PDB file of C-alpha atoms in Angstrom:
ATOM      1  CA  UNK A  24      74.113 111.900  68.842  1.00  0.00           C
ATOM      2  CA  UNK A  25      72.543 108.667  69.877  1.00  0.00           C
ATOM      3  CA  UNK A  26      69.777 106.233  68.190  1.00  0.00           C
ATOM      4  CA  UNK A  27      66.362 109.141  69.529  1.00  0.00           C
ATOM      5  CA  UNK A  28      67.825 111.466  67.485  1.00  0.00           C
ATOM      6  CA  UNK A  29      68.943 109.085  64.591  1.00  0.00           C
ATOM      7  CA  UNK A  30      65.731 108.015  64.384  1.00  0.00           C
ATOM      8  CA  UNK A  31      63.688 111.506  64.528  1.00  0.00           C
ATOM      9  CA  UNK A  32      66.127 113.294  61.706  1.00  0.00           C
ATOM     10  CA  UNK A  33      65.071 109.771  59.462  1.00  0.00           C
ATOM     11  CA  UNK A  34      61.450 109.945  60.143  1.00  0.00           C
ATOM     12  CA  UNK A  35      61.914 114.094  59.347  1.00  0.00           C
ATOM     13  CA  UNK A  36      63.513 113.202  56.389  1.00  0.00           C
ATOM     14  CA  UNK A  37      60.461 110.841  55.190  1.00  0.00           C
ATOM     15  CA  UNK A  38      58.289 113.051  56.155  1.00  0.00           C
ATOM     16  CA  UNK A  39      59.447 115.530  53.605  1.00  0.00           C
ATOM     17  CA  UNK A  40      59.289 112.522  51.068  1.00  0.00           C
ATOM     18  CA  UNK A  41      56.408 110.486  51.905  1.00  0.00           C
ATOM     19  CA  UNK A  42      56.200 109.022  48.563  1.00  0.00           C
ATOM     20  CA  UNK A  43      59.551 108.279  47.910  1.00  0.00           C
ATOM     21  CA  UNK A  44      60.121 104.578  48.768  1.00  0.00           C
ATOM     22  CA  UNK A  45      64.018 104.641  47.641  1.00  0.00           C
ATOM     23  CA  UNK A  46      64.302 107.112  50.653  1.00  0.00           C
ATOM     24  CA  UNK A  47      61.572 104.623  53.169  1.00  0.00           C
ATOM     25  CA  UNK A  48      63.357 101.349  52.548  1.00  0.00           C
ATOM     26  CA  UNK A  49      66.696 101.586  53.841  1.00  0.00           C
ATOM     27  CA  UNK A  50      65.906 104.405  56.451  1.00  0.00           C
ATOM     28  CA  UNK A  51      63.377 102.465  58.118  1.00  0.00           C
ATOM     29  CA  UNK A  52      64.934  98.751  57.960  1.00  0.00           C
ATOM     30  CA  UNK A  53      67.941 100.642  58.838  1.00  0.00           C
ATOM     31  CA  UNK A  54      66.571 102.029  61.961  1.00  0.00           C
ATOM     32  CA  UNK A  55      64.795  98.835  62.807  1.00  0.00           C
ATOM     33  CA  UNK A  56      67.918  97.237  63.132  1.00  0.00           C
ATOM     34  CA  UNK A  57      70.348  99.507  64.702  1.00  0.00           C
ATOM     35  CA  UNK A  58      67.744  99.705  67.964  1.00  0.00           C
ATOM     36  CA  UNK A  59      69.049  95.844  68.562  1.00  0.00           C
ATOM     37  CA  UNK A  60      72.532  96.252  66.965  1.00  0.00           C
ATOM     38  CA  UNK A  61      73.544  99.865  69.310  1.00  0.00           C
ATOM     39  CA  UNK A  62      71.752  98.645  72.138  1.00  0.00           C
ATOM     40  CA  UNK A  63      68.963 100.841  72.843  1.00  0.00           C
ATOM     41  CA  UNK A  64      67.309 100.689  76.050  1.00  0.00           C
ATOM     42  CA  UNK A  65      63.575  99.406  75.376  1.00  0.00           C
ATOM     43  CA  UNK A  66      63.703  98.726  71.643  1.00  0.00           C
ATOM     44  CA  UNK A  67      59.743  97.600  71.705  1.00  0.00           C
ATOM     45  CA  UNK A  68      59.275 100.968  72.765  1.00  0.00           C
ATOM     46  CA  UNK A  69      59.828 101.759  68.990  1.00  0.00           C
ATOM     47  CA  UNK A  70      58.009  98.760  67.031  1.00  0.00           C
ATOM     48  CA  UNK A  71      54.340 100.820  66.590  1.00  0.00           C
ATOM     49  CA  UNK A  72      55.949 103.929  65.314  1.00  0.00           C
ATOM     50  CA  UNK A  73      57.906 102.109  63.037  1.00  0.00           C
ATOM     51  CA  UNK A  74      55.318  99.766  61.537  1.00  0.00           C
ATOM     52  CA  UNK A  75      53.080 101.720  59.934  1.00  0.00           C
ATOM     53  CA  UNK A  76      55.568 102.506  57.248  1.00  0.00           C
ATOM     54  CA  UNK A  77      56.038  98.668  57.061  1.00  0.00           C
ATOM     55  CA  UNK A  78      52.001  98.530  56.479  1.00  0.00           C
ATOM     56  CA  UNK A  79      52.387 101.109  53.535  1.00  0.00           C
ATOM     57  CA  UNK A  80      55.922  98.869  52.097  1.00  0.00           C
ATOM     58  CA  UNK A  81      53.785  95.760  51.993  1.00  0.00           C
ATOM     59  CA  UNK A  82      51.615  97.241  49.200  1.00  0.00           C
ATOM     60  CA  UNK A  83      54.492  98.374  47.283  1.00  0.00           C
ATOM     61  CA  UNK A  84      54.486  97.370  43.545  1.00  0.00           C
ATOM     62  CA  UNK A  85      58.474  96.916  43.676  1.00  0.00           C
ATOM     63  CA  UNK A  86      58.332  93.158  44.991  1.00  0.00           C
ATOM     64  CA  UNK A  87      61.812  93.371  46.638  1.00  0.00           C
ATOM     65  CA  UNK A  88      60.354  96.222  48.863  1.00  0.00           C
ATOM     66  CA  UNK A  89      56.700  94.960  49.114  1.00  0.00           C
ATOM     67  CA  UNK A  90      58.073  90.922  50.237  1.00  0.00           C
ATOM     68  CA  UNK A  91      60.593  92.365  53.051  1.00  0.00           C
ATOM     69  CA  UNK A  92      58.086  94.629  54.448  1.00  0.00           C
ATOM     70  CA  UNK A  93      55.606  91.714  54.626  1.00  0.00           C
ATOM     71  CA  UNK A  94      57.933  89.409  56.223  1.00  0.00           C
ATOM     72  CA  UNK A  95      58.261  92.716  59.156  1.00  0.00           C
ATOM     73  CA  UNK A  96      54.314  93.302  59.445  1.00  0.00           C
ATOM     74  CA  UNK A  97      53.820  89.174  59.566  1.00  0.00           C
ATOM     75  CA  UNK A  98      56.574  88.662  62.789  1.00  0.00           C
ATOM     76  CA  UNK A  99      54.693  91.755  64.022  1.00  0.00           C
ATOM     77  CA  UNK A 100      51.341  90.563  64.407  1.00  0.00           C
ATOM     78  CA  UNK A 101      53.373  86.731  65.654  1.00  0.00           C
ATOM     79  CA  UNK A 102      54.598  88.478  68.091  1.00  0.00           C
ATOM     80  CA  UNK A 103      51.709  90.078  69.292  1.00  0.00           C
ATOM     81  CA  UNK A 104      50.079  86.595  69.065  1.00  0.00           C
ATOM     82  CA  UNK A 105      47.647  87.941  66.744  1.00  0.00           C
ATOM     83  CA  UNK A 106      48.169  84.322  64.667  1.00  0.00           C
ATOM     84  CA  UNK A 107      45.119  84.533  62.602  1.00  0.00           C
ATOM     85  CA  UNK A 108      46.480  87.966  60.837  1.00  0.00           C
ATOM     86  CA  UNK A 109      49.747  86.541  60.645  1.00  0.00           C
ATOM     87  CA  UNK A 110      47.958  83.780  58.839  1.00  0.00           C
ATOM     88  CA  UNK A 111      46.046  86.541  56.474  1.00  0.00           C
ATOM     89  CA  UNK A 112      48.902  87.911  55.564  1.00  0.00           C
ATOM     90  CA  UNK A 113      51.436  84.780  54.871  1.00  0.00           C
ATOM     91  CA  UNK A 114      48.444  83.687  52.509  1.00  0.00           C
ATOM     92  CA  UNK A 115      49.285  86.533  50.179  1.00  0.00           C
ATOM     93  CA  UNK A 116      52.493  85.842  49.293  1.00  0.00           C
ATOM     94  CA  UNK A 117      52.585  84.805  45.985  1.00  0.00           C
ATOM     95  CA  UNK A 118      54.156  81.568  45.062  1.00  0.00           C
ATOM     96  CA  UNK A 119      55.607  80.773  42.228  1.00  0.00           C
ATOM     97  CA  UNK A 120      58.205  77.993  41.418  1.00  0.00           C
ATOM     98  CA  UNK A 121      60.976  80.046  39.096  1.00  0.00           C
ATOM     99  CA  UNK A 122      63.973  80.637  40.811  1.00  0.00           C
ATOM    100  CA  UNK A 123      65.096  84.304  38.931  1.00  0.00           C
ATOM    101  CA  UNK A 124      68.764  84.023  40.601  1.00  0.00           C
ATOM    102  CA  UNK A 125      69.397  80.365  39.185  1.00  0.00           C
ATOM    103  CA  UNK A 126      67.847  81.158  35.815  1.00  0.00           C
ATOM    104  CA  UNK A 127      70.240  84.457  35.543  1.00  0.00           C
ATOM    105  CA  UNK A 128      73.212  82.378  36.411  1.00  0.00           C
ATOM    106  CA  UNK A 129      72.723  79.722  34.337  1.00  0.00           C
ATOM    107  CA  UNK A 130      72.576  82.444  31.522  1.00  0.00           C
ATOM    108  CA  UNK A 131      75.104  84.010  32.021  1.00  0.00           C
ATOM    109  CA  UNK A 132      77.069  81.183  32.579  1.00  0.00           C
ATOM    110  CA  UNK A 133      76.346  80.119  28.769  1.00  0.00           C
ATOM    111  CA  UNK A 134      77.232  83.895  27.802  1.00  0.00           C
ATOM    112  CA  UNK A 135      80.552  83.557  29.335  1.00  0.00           C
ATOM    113  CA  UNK A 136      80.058  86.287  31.600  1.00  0.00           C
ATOM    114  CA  UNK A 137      81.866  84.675  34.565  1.00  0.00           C
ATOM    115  CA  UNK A 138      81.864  87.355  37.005  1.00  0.00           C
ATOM    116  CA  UNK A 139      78.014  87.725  37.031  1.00  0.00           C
ATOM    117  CA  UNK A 140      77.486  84.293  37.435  1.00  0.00           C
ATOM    118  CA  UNK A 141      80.134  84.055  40.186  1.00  0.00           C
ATOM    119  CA  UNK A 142      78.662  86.886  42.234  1.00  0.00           C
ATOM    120  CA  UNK A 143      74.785  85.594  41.730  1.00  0.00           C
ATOM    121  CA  UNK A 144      76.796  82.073  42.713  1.00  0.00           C
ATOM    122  CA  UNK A 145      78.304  83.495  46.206  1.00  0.00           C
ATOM    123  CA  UNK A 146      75.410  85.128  46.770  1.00  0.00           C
ATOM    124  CA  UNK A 147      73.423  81.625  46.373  1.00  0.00           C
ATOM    125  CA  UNK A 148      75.779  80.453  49.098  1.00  0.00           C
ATOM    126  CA  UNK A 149      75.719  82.837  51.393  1.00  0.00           C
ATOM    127  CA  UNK A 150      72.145  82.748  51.594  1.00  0.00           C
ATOM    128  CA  UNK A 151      71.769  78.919  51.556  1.00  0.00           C
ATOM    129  CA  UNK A 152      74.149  79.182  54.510  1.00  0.00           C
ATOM    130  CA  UNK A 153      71.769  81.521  56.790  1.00  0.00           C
ATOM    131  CA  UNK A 154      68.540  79.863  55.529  1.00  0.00           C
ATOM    132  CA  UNK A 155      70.831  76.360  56.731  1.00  0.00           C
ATOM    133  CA  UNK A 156      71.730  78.205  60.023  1.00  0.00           C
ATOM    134  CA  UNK A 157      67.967  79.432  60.456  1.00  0.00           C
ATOM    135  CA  UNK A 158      66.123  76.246  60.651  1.00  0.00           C
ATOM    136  CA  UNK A 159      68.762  74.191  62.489  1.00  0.00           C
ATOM    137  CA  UNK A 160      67.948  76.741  65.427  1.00  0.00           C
ATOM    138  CA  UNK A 161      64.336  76.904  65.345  1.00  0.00           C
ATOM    139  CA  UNK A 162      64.902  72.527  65.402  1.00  0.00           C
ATOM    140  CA  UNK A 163      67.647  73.505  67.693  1.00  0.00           C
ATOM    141  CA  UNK A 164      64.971  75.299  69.936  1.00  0.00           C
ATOM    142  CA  UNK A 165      62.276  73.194  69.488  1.00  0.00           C
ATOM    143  CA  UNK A 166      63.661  70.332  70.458  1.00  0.00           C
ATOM    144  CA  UNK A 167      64.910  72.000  73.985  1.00  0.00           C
ATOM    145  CA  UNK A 168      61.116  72.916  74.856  1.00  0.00           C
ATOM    146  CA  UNK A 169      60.258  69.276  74.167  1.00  0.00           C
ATOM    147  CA  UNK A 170      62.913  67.958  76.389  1.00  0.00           C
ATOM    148  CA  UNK A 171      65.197  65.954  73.709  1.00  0.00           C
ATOM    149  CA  UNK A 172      68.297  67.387  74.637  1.00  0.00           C
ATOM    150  CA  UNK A 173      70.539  64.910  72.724  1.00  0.00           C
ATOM    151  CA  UNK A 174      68.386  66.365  69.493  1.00  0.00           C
ATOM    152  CA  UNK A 175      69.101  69.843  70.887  1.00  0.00           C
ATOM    153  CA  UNK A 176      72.895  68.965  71.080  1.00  0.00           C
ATOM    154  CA  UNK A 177      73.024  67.155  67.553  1.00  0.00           C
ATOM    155  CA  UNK A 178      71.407  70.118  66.032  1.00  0.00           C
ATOM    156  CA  UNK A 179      73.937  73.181  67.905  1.00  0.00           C
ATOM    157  CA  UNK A 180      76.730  70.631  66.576  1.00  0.00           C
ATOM    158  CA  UNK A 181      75.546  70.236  63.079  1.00  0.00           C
ATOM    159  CA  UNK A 182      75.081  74.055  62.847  1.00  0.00           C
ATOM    160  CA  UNK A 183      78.603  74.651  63.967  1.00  0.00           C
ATOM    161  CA  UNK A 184      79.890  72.576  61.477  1.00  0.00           C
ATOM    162  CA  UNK A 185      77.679  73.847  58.587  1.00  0.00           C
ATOM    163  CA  UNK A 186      78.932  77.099  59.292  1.00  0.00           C
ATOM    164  CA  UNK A 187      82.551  76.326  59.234  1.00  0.00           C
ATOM    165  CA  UNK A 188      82.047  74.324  56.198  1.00  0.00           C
ATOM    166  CA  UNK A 189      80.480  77.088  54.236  1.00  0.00           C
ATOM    167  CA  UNK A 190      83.300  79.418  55.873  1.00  0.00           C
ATOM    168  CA  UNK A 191      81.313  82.438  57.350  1.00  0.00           C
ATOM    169  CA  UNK A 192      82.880  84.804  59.800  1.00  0.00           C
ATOM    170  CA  UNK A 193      84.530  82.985  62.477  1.00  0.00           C
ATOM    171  CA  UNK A 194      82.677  83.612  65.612  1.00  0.00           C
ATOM    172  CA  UNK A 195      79.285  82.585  64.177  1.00  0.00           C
ATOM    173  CA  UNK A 196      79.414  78.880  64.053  1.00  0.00           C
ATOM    174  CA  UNK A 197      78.968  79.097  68.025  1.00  0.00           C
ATOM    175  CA  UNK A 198      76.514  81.231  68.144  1.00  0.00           C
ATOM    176  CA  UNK A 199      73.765  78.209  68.079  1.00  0.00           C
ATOM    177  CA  UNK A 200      75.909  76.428  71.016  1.00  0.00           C
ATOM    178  CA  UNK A 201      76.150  79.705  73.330  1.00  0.00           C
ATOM    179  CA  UNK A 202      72.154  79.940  72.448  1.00  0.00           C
ATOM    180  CA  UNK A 203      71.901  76.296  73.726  1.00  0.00           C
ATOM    181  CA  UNK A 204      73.514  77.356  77.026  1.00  0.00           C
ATOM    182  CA  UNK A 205      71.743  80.318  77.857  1.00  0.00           C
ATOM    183  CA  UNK A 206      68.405  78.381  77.127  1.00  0.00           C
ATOM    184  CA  UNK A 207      69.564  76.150  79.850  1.00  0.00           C
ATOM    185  CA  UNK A 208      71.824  78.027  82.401  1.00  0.00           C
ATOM    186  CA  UNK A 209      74.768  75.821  81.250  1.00  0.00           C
ATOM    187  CA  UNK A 210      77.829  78.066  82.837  1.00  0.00           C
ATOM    188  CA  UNK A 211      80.314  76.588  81.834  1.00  0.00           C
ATOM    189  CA  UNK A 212      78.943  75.810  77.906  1.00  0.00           C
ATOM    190  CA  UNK A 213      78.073  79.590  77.832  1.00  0.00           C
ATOM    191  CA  UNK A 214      81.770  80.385  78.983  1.00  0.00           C
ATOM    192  CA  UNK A 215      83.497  77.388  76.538  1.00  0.00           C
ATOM    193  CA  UNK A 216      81.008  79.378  73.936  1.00  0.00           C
ATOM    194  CA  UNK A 217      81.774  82.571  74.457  1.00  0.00           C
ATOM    195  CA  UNK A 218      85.630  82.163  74.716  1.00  0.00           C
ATOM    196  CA  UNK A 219      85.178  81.313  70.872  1.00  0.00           C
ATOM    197  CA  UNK A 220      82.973  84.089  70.062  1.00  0.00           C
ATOM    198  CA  UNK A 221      85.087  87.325  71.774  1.00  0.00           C
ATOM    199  CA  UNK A 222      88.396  86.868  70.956  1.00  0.00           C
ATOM    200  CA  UNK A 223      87.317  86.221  66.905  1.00  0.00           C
ATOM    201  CA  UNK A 224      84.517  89.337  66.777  1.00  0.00           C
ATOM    202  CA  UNK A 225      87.294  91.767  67.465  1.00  0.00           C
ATOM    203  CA  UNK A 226      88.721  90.486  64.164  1.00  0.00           C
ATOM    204  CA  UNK A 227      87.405  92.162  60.863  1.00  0.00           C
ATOM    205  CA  UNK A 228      85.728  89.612  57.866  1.00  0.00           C
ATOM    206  CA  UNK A 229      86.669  89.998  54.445  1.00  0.00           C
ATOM    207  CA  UNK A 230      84.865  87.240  52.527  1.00  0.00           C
ATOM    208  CA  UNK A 231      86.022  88.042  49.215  1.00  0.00           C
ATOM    209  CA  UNK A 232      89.388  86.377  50.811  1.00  0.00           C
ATOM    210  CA  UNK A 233      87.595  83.036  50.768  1.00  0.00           C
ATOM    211  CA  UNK A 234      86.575  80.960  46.682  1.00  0.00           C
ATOM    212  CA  UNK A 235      83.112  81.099  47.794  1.00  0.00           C
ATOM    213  CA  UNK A 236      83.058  84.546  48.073  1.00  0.00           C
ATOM    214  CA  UNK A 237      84.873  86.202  46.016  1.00  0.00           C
ATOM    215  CA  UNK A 238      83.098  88.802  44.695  1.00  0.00           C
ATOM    216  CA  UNK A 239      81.382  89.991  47.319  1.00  0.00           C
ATOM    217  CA  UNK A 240      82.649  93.361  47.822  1.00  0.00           C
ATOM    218  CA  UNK A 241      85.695  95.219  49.044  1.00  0.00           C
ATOM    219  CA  UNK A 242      84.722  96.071  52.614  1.00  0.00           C
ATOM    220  CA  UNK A 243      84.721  93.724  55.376  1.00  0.00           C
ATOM    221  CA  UNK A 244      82.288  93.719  58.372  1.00  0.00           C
ATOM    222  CA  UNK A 245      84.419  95.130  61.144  1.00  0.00           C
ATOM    223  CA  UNK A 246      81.625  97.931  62.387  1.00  0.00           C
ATOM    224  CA  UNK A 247      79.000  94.920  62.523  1.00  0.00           C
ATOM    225  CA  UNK A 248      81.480  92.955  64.841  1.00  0.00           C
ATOM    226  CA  UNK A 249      82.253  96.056  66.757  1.00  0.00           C
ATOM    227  CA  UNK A 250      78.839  96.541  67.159  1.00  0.00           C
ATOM    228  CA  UNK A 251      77.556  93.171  68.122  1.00  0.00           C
ATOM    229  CA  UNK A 252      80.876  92.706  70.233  1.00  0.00           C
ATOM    230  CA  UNK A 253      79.451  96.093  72.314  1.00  0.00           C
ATOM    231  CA  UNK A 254      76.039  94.348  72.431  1.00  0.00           C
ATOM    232  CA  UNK A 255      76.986  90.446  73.894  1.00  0.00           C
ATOM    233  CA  UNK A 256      78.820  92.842  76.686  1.00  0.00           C
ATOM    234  CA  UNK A 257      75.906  94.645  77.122  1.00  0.00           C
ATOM    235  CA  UNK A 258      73.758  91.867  77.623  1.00  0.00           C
ATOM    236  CA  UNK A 259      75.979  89.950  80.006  1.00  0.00           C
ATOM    237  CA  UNK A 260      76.660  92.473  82.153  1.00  0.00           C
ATOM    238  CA  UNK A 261      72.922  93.656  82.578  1.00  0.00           C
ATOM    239  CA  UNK A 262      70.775  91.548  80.293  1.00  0.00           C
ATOM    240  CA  UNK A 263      68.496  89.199  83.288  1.00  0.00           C
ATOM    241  CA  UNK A 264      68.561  86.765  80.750  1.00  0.00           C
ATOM    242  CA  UNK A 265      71.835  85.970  81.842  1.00  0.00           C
ATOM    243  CA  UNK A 266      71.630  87.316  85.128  1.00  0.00           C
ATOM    244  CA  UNK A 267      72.468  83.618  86.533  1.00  0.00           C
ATOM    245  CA  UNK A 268      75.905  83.733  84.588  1.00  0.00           C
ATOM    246  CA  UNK A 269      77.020  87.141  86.177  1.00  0.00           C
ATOM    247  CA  UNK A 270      79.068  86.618  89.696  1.00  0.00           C
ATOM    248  CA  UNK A 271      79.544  83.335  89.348  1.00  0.00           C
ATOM    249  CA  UNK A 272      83.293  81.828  88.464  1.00  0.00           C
ATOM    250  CA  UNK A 273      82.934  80.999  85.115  1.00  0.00           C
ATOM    251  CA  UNK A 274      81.784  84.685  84.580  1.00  0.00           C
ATOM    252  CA  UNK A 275      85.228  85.978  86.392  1.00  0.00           C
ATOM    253  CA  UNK A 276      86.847  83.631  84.074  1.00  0.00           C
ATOM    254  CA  UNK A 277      85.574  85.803  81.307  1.00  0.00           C
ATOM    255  CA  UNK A 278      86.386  88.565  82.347  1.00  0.00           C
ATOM    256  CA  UNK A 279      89.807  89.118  80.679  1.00  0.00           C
ATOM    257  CA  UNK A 280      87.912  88.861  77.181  1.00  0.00           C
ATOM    258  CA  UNK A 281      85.376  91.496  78.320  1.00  0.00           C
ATOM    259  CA  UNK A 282      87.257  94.526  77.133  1.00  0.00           C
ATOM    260  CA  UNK A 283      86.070  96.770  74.483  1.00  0.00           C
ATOM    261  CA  UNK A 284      87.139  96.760  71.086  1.00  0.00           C
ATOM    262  CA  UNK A 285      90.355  98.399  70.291  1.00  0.00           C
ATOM    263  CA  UNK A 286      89.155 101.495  67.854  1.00  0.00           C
ATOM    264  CA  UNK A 287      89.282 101.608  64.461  1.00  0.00           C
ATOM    265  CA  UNK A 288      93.408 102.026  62.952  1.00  0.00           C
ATOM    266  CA  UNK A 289      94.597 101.096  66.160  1.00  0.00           C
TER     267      UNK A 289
END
């Protein structure tokens, strides 16, 4: 029935539950999410009604909960350029220097309980691959804005082979390269980008296929890529941040890949 009314029936639903965090968590990260995964038309339009149950998270005495809320209500207040709450608020994380994952693993390595220690393993990897992936484009990024485009270019490159080295789905080791172009109106880089990215997001990702990640679950991602797939055409047909791509000839080149996804079973 579309995202407004998504959203309303999952704020109703809290609202008859106001203490029940189990219920708060996923509904609002969920929500947060889908505005930029389906698409919706001014998605800031929905940030202040959805952080004040990111406010009440960050006090939460379940530190899974309380840390991802925190992480929300700190890019808030960057975004906002309020830097000196941002500030206030990174100085509360707690530090501490025992890794819980790594000590689990290691015991129950020693028990012998292989499949625990292979799934807290995989898991290792796939986040040291998207923390990798992270900071290569914020170096990527900053590097453009100070004019060194040969560092710019070493770090797109070194993220594209990261990510195929640490296998993740196919059509994300160019995401950092068709970044690169937009940031600098590169046509034909953003078409030689994107005629990776299409063609492989219509294909589904089973990661439990792959050593590294074997135990990772049964499904694959095929909805995200749908979704995402719906969203790049979206964008490059009426995002203006690529408003200098449409018309021109590497755009009509395109054009054969931008067809939507064939529907599920089909």
């Amino acid at each position: 029935e579309g995202y407004e009314a998504a959203f309303q029936t999952g704020i109703d639903e809290i609202h008859q539950y106001p203490n029940c965090e189990a219920l708060i968590y996923p509904v609002i990260f969920y929500l947060d999410g889908a505005r930029f995964l389906h698409g919706v038309p001014n998605p800031d339009d929905y940030t202040d009604r959805l952080m004040p149950f990111y406010e009440t998270m960050s006090h939460s005495q379940t530190p899974e909960i309380r840390d991802a809320a925190l992480t929300m209500c700190i890019a808030y207040h960057r975004n906002r350029k309020d830097f000196a709450r941002a500030e206030e608020l990174i100085n509360t994380i707690p530090s501490t220097r025992i890794d819980k994952e790594e000590q689990l693993a290691t015991l129950y390595t020693q028990q012998e309980k292989w499949e625990d220690a292979q799934r807290l393993w995989e898991h290792r990897i796939l986040q040291s691959a998207t923390e990798l992936q992270t900071a290569l484009i914020h170096l990527m990024g900053i590097a453009e804005k100070e004019d060194r485009p040969q560092d710019a270019q070493f770090c797109a490159d070194t993220y594209q082979q990261v990510s195929s080295l640490l296998h993740v789905t196919k059509w994300i080791p160019y995401t950092a390269k068709f970044q690169l172009a937009s940031l600098r109106q590169d046509r034909a880089a953003c078409l030689s980008a994107l005629r990776h990215i299409l063609p492989v997001l219509k294909e589904p990702w089973t990661p439990q296929t792959c050593p590294l990640y074997r135990h990772m679950g049964d499904g694959d991602f095929t909805v995200l890529a749908r979704s995402l797939y719906d969203r790049i055409i979206e964008d490059l047909e009426h995002s203006e941040e690529f408003a200098f791509f449409r018309g021109s000839p590497e755009y009509e080149q395109l054009r054969p890949l931008l067809k939507g996804m064939p529907d599920a079973g089909e």
